[in-house]
mmCIF file of C-alpha atoms in Angstrom:
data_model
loop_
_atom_site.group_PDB
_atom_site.id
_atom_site.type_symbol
_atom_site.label_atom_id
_atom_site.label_comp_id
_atom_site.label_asym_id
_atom_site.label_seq_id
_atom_site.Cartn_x
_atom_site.Cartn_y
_atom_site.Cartn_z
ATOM 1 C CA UNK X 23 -33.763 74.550 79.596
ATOM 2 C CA UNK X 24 -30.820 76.741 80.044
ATOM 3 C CA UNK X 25 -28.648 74.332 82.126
ATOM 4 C CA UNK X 26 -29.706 71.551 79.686
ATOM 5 C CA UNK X 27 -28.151 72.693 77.098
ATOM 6 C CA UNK X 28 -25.409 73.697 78.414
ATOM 7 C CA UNK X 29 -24.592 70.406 80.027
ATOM 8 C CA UNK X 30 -25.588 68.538 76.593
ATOM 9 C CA UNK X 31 -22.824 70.768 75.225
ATOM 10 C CA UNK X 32 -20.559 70.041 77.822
ATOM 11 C CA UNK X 33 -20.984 66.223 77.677
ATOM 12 C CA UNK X 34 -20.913 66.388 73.477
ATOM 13 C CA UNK X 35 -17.690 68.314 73.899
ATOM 14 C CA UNK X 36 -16.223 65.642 76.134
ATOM 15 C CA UNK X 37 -17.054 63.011 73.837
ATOM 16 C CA UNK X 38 -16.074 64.798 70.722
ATOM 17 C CA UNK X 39 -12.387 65.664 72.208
ATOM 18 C CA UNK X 40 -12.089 61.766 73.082
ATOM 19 C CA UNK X 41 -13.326 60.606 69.571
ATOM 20 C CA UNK X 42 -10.868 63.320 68.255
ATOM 21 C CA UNK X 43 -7.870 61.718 69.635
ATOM 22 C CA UNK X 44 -8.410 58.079 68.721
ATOM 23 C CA UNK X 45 -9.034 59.599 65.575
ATOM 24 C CA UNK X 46 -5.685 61.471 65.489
ATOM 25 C CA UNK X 47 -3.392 58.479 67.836
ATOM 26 C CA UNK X 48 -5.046 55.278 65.852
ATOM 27 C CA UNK X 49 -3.918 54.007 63.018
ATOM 28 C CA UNK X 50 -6.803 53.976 60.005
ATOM 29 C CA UNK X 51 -6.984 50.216 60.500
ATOM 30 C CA UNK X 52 -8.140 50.457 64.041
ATOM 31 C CA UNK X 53 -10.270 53.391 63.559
ATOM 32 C CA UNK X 54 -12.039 51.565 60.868
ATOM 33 C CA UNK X 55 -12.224 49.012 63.076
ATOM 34 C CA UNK X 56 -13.859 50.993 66.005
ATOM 35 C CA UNK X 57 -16.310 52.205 63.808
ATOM 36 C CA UNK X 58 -17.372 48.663 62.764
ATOM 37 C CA UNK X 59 -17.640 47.617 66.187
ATOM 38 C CA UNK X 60 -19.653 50.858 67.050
ATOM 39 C CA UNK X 61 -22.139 49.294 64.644
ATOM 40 C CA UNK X 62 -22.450 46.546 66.400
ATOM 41 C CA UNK X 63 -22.138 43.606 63.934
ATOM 42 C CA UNK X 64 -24.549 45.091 61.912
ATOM 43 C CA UNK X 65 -23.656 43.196 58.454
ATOM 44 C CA UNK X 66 -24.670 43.893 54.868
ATOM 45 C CA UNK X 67 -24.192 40.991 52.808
ATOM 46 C CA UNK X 68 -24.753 39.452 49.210
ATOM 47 C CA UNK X 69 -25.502 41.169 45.722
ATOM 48 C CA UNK X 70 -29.240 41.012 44.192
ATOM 49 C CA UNK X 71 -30.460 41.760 41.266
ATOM 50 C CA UNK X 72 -33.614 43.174 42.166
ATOM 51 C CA UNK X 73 -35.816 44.324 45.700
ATOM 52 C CA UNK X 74 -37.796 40.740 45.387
ATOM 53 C CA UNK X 75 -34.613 38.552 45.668
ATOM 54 C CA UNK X 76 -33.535 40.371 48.583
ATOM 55 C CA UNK X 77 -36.780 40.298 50.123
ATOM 56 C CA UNK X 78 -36.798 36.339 49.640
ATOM 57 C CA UNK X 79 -33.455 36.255 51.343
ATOM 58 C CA UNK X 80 -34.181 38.190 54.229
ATOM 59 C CA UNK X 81 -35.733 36.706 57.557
ATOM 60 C CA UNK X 82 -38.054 39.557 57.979
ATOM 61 C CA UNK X 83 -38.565 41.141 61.359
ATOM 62 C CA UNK X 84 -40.882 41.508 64.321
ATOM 63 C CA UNK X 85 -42.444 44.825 63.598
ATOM 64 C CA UNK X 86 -44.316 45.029 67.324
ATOM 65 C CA UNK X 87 -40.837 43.903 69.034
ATOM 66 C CA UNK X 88 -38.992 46.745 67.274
ATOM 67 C CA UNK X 89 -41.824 49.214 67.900
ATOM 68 C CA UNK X 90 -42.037 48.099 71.351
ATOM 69 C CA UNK X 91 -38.609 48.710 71.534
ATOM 70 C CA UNK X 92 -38.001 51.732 70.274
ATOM 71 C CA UNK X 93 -40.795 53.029 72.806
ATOM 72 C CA UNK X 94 -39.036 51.787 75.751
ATOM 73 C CA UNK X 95 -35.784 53.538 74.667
ATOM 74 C CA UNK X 96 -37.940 56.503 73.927
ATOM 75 C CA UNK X 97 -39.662 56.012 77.419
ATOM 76 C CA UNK X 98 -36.625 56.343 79.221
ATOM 77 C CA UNK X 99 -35.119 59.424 76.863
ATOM 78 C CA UNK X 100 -38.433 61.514 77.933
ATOM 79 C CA UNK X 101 -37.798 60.402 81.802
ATOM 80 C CA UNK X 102 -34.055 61.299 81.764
ATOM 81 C CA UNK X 103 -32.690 57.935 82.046
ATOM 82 C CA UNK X 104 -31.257 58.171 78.741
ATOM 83 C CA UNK X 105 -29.769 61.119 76.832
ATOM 84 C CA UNK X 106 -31.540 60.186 73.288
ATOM 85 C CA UNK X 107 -32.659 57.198 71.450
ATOM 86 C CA UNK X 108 -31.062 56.084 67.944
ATOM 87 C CA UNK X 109 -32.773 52.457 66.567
ATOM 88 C CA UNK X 110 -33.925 51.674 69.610
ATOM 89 C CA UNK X 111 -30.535 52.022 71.035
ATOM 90 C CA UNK X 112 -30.259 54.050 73.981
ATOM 91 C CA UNK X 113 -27.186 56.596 74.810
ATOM 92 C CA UNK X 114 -25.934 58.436 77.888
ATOM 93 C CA UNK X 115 -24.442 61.458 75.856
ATOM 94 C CA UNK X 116 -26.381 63.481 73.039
ATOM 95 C CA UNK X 117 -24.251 63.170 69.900
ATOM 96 C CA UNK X 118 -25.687 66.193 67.934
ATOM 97 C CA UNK X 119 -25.841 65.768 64.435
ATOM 98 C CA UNK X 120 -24.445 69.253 63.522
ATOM 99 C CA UNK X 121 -24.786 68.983 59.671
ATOM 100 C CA UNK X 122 -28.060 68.366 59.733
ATOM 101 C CA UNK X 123 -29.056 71.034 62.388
ATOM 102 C CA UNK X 124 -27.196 73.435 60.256
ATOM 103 C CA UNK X 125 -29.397 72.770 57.252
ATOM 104 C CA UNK X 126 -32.773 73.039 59.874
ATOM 105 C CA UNK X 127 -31.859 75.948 61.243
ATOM 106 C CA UNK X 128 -30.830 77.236 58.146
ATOM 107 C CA UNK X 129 -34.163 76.856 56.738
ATOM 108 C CA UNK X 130 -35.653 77.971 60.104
ATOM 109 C CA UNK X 131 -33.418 81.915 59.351
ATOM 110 C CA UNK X 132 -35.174 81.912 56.087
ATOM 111 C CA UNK X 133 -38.847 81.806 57.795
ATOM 112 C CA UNK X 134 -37.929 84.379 60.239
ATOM 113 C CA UNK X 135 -37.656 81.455 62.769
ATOM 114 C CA UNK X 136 -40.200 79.173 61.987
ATOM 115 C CA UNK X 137 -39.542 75.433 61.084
ATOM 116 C CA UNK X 138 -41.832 73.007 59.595
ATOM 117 C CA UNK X 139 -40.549 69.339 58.831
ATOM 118 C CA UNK X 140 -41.935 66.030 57.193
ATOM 119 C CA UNK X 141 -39.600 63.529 59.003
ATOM 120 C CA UNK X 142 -40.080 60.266 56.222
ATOM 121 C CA UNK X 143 -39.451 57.303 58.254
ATOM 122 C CA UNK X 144 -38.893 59.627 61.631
ATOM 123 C CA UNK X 145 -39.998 56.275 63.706
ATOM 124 C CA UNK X 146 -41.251 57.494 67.468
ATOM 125 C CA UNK X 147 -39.186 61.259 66.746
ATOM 126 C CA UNK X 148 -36.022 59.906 67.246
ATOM 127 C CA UNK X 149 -34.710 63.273 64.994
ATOM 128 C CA UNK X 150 -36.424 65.714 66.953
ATOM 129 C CA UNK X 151 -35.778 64.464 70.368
ATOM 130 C CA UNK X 152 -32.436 64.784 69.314
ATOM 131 C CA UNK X 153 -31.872 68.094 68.233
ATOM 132 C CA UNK X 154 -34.846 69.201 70.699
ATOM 133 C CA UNK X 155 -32.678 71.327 72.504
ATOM 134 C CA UNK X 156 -31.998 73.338 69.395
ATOM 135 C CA UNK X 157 -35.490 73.065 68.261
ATOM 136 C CA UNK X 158 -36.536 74.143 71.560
ATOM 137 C CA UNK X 159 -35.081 77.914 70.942
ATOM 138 C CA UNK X 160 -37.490 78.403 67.847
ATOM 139 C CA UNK X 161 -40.720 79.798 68.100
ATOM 140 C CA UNK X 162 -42.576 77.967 66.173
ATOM 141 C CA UNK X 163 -41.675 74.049 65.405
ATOM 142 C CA UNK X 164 -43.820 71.999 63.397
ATOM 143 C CA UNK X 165 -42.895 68.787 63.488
ATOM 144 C CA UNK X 166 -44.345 65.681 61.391
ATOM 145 C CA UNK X 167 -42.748 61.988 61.006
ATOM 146 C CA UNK X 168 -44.539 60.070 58.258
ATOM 147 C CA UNK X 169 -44.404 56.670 59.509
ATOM 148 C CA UNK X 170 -46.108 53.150 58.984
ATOM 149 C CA UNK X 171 -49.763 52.242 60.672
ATOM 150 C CA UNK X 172 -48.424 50.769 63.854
ATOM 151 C CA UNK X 173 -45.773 53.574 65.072
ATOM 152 C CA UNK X 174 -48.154 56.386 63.942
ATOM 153 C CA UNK X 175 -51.081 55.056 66.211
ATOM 154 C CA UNK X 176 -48.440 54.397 68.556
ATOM 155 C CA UNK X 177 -46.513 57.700 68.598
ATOM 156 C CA UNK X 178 -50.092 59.826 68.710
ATOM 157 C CA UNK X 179 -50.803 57.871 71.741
ATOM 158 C CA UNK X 180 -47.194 58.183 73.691
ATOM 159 C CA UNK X 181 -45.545 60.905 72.402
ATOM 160 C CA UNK X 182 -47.644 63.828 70.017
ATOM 161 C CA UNK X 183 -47.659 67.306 71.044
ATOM 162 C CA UNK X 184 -47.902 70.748 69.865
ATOM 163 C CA UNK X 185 -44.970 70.337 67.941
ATOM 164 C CA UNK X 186 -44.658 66.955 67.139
ATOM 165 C CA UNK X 187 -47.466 64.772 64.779
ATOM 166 C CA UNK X 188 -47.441 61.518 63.435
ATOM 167 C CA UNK X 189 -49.004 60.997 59.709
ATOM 168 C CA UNK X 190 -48.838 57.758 57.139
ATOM 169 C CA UNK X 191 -47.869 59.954 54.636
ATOM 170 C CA UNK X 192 -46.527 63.007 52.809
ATOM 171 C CA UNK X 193 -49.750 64.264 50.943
ATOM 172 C CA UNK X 194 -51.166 63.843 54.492
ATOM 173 C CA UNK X 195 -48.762 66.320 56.329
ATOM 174 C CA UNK X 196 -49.564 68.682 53.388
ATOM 175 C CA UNK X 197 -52.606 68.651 54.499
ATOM 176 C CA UNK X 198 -51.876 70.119 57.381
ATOM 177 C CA UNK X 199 -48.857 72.197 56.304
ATOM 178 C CA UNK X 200 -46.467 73.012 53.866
ATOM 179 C CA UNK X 201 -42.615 72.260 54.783
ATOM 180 C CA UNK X 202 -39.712 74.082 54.511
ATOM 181 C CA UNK X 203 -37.792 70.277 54.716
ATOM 182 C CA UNK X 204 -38.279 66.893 53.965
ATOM 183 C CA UNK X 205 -35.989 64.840 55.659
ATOM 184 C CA UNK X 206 -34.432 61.694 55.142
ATOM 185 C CA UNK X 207 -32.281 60.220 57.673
ATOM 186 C CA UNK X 208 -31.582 56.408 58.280
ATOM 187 C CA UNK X 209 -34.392 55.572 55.106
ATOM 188 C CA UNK X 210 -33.805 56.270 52.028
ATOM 189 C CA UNK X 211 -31.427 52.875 51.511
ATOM 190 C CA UNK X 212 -35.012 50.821 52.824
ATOM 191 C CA UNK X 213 -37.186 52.603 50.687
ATOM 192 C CA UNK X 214 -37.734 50.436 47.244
ATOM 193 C CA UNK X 215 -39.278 53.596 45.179
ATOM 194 C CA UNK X 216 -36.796 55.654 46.329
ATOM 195 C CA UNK X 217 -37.302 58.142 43.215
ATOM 196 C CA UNK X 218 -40.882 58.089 44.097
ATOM 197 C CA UNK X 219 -40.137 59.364 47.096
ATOM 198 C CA UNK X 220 -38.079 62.230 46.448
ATOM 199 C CA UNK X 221 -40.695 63.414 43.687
ATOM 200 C CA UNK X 222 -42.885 63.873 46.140
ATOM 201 C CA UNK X 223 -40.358 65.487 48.476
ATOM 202 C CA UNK X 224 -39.939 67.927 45.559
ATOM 203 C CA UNK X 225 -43.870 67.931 44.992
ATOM 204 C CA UNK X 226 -44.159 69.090 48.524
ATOM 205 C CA UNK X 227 -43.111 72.471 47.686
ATOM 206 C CA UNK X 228 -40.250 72.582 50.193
ATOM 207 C CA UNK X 229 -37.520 74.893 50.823
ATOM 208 C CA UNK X 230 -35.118 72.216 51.217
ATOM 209 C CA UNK X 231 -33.946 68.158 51.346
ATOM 210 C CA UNK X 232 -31.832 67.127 53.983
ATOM 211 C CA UNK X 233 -30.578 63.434 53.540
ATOM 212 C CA UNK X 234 -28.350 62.270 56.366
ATOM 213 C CA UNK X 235 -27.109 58.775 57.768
ATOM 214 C CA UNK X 236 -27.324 56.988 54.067
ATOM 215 C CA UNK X 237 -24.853 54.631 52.708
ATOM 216 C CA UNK X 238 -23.480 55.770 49.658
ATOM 217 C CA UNK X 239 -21.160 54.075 46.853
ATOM 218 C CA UNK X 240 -19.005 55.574 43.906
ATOM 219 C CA UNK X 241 -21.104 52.566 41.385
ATOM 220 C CA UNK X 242 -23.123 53.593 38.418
ATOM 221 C CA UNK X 243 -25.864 51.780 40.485
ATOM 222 C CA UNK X 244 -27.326 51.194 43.776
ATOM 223 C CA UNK X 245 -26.511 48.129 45.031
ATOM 224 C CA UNK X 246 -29.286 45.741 46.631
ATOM 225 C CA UNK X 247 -28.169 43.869 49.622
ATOM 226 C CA UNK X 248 -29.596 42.265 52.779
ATOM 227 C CA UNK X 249 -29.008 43.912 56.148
ATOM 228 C CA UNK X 250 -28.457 41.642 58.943
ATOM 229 C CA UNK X 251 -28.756 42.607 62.147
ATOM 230 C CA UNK X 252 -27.516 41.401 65.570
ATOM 231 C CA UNK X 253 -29.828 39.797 68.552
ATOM 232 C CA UNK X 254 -28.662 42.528 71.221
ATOM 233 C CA UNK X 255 -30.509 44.990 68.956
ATOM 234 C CA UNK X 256 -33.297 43.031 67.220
ATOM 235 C CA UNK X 257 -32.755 39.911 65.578
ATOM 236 C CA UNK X 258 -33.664 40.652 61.693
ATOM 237 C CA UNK X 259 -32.608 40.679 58.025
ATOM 238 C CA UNK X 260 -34.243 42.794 55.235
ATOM 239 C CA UNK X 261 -33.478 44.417 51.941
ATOM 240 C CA UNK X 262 -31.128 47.209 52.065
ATOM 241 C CA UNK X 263 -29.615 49.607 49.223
ATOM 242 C CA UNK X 264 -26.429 51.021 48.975
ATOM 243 C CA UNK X 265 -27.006 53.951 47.123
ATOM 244 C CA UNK X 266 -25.461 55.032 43.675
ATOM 245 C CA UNK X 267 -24.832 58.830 44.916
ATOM 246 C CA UNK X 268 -24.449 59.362 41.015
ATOM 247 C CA UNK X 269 -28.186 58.563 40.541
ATOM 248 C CA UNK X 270 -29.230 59.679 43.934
ATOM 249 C CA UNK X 271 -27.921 63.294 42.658
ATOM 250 C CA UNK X 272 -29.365 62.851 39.192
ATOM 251 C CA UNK X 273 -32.662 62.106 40.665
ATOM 252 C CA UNK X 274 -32.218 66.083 42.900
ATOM 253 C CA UNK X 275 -30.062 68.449 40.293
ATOM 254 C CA UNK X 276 -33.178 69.627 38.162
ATOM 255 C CA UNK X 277 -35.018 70.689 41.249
ATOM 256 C CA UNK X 278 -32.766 71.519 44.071
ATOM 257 C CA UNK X 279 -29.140 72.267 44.164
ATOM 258 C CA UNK X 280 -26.733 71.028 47.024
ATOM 259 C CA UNK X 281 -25.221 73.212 49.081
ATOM 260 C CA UNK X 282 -23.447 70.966 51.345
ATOM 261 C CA UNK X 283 -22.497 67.339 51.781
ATOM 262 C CA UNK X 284 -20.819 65.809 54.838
ATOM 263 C CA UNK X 285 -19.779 62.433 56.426
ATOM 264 C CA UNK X 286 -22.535 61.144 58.700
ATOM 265 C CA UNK X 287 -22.558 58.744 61.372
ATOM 266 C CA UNK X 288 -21.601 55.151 60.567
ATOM 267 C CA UNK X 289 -18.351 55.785 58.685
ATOM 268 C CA UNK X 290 -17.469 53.247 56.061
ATOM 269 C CA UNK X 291 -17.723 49.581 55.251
ATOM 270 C CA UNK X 292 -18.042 46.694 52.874
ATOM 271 C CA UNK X 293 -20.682 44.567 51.712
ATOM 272 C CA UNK X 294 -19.852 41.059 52.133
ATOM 273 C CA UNK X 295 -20.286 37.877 49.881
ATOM 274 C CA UNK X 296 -19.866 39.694 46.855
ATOM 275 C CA UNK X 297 -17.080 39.211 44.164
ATOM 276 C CA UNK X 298 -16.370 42.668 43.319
ATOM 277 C CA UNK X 299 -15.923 44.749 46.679
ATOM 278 C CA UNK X 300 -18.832 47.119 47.116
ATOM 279 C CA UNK X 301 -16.991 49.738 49.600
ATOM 280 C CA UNK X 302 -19.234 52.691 50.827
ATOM 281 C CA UNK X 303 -19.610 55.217 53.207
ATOM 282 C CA UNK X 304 -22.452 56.851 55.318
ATOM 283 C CA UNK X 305 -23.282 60.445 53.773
ATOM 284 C CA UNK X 306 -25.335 63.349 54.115
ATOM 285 C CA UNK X 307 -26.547 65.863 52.031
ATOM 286 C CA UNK X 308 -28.181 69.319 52.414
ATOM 287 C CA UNK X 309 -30.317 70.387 49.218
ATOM 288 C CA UNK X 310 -31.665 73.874 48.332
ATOM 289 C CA UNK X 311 -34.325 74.562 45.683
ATOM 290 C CA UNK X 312 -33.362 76.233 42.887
#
């Protein structure tokens, strides 16, 4: 385990220092530009009043093509073909999400080392195979993505273990266990109820709410748009929210207060079709409980 960590770091470092420079040489068009193209023509387009209109404007998608898909990415992650799996996208070099393992392994000092996590929306583990390497150094990992029907069967089949467990919901990983985090990364702007969720988040009784990888806008209100997204991934459209981080704090500051907040993966963009600009930017957030 050793050596793999140490030649995760090395590779992360490598691509960090390169992502550093363009950073640093490009001008802000062409970074912004890069970053676009990094998300590979994913689109977010039109302004809706409510979840239903999107919904009717939206294709849909396959759910067994993208769960079949994100196995076969997670496949060859757990056979070392592949460094880790992000939306079924496979990638030769770890990028470690350092914000959020900060906030885990935060929570993880305050347990005297032991880390217990409902991952909402967590697909096949995608998270935790991630950060394993981290996770691996604890002694005592608990685990648990709270996924739909199909990639909970799935994932129990392929890929449960002592440390990870797929459930269909919250109240049933509380069941089981009581977390020190709820996590929310990639989800929240595809959840409808998203106040719903969070109160149970809070209801959970846990330590801490991590949000990362959520688009975020300076607007009173979140903003209801349709995400499109590109064949080479998996051709779909569905409803997609960019978050009011306004309300999204409102819904937290009784409860839990935030201790950090950081720029996550995806960078910024624009939704399209619209006649006022809607500009936003992928966020994360690391909440304590008061």
């Amino acid at each position: 385990m050793e050596k793999n960590v140490i030649d995760g770091e090395t590779r992360m470092r490598s691509g960090s220092r390169v992502r550093y420079w363009l950073r640093m040489c490009l001008p802000p068009l062409l970074v912004d530009a890069y970053r676009k193209w990094a998300r590979k023509g994913v689109r977010f387009v039109g302004a809706y009043p409510d979840w239903a209109s999107a919904r009717a404007a939206s294709v849909g998608y396959d759910a067994q093509l993208i769960l079949d898909r994100v196995s076969t990415a997670q496949d060859k992650v757990l056979r070392g073909e592949a460094a880790y799996e992000r939306d079924s996208v496979t990638f030769d070099v770890v990028e470690y999400p350092f914000p959020l393992l900060a906030g885990l392994l935060r929570a993880a000092n305050e347990t005297g080392g032991a880390l217990r996590v409902i991952d909402f929306g967590g697909a096949l583990g995608s998270t935790y195979f991630q950060c394993r390497a981290f996770l691996d150094r604890l002694p005592m990992v608990h685990w648990h993505v709270v996924e739909q029907a199909n990639f909970v069967e799935h994932g129990r089949a392929r890929f449960e273990s002592d440390r990870l467990r797929f459930v269909s919901t919250i109240s049933a990983s509380q069941e089981i266990m009581r977390p020190d985090v709820v996590l929310f990364c990639s989800v929240l702007q595809y959840i409808e109820d998203v106040a719903v969720r969070l109160q149970e988040a809070i209801d959970s009784g846990c330590a801490y709410i991590i949000i990362d990888r959520t688009p975020m806008s300076v607007l009173d209100d979140d903003a209801l748009c349709v995400q499109h997204v590109p064949a080479e991934i998996y051709a779909a459209s569905y409803p997609c929210a960019i978050l009011s981080e306004a309300r999204l704090r409102s819904l937290l500051d009784d409860h839990f207060e935030l201790i950090a907040e950081f720029d996550a993966l995806g960078g910024g963009g624009e939704v399209e079709g619209v006649k006022t600009a809607v500009p936003f930017f992928y966020k994360g957030m690391i909440w304590r409980k008061r």
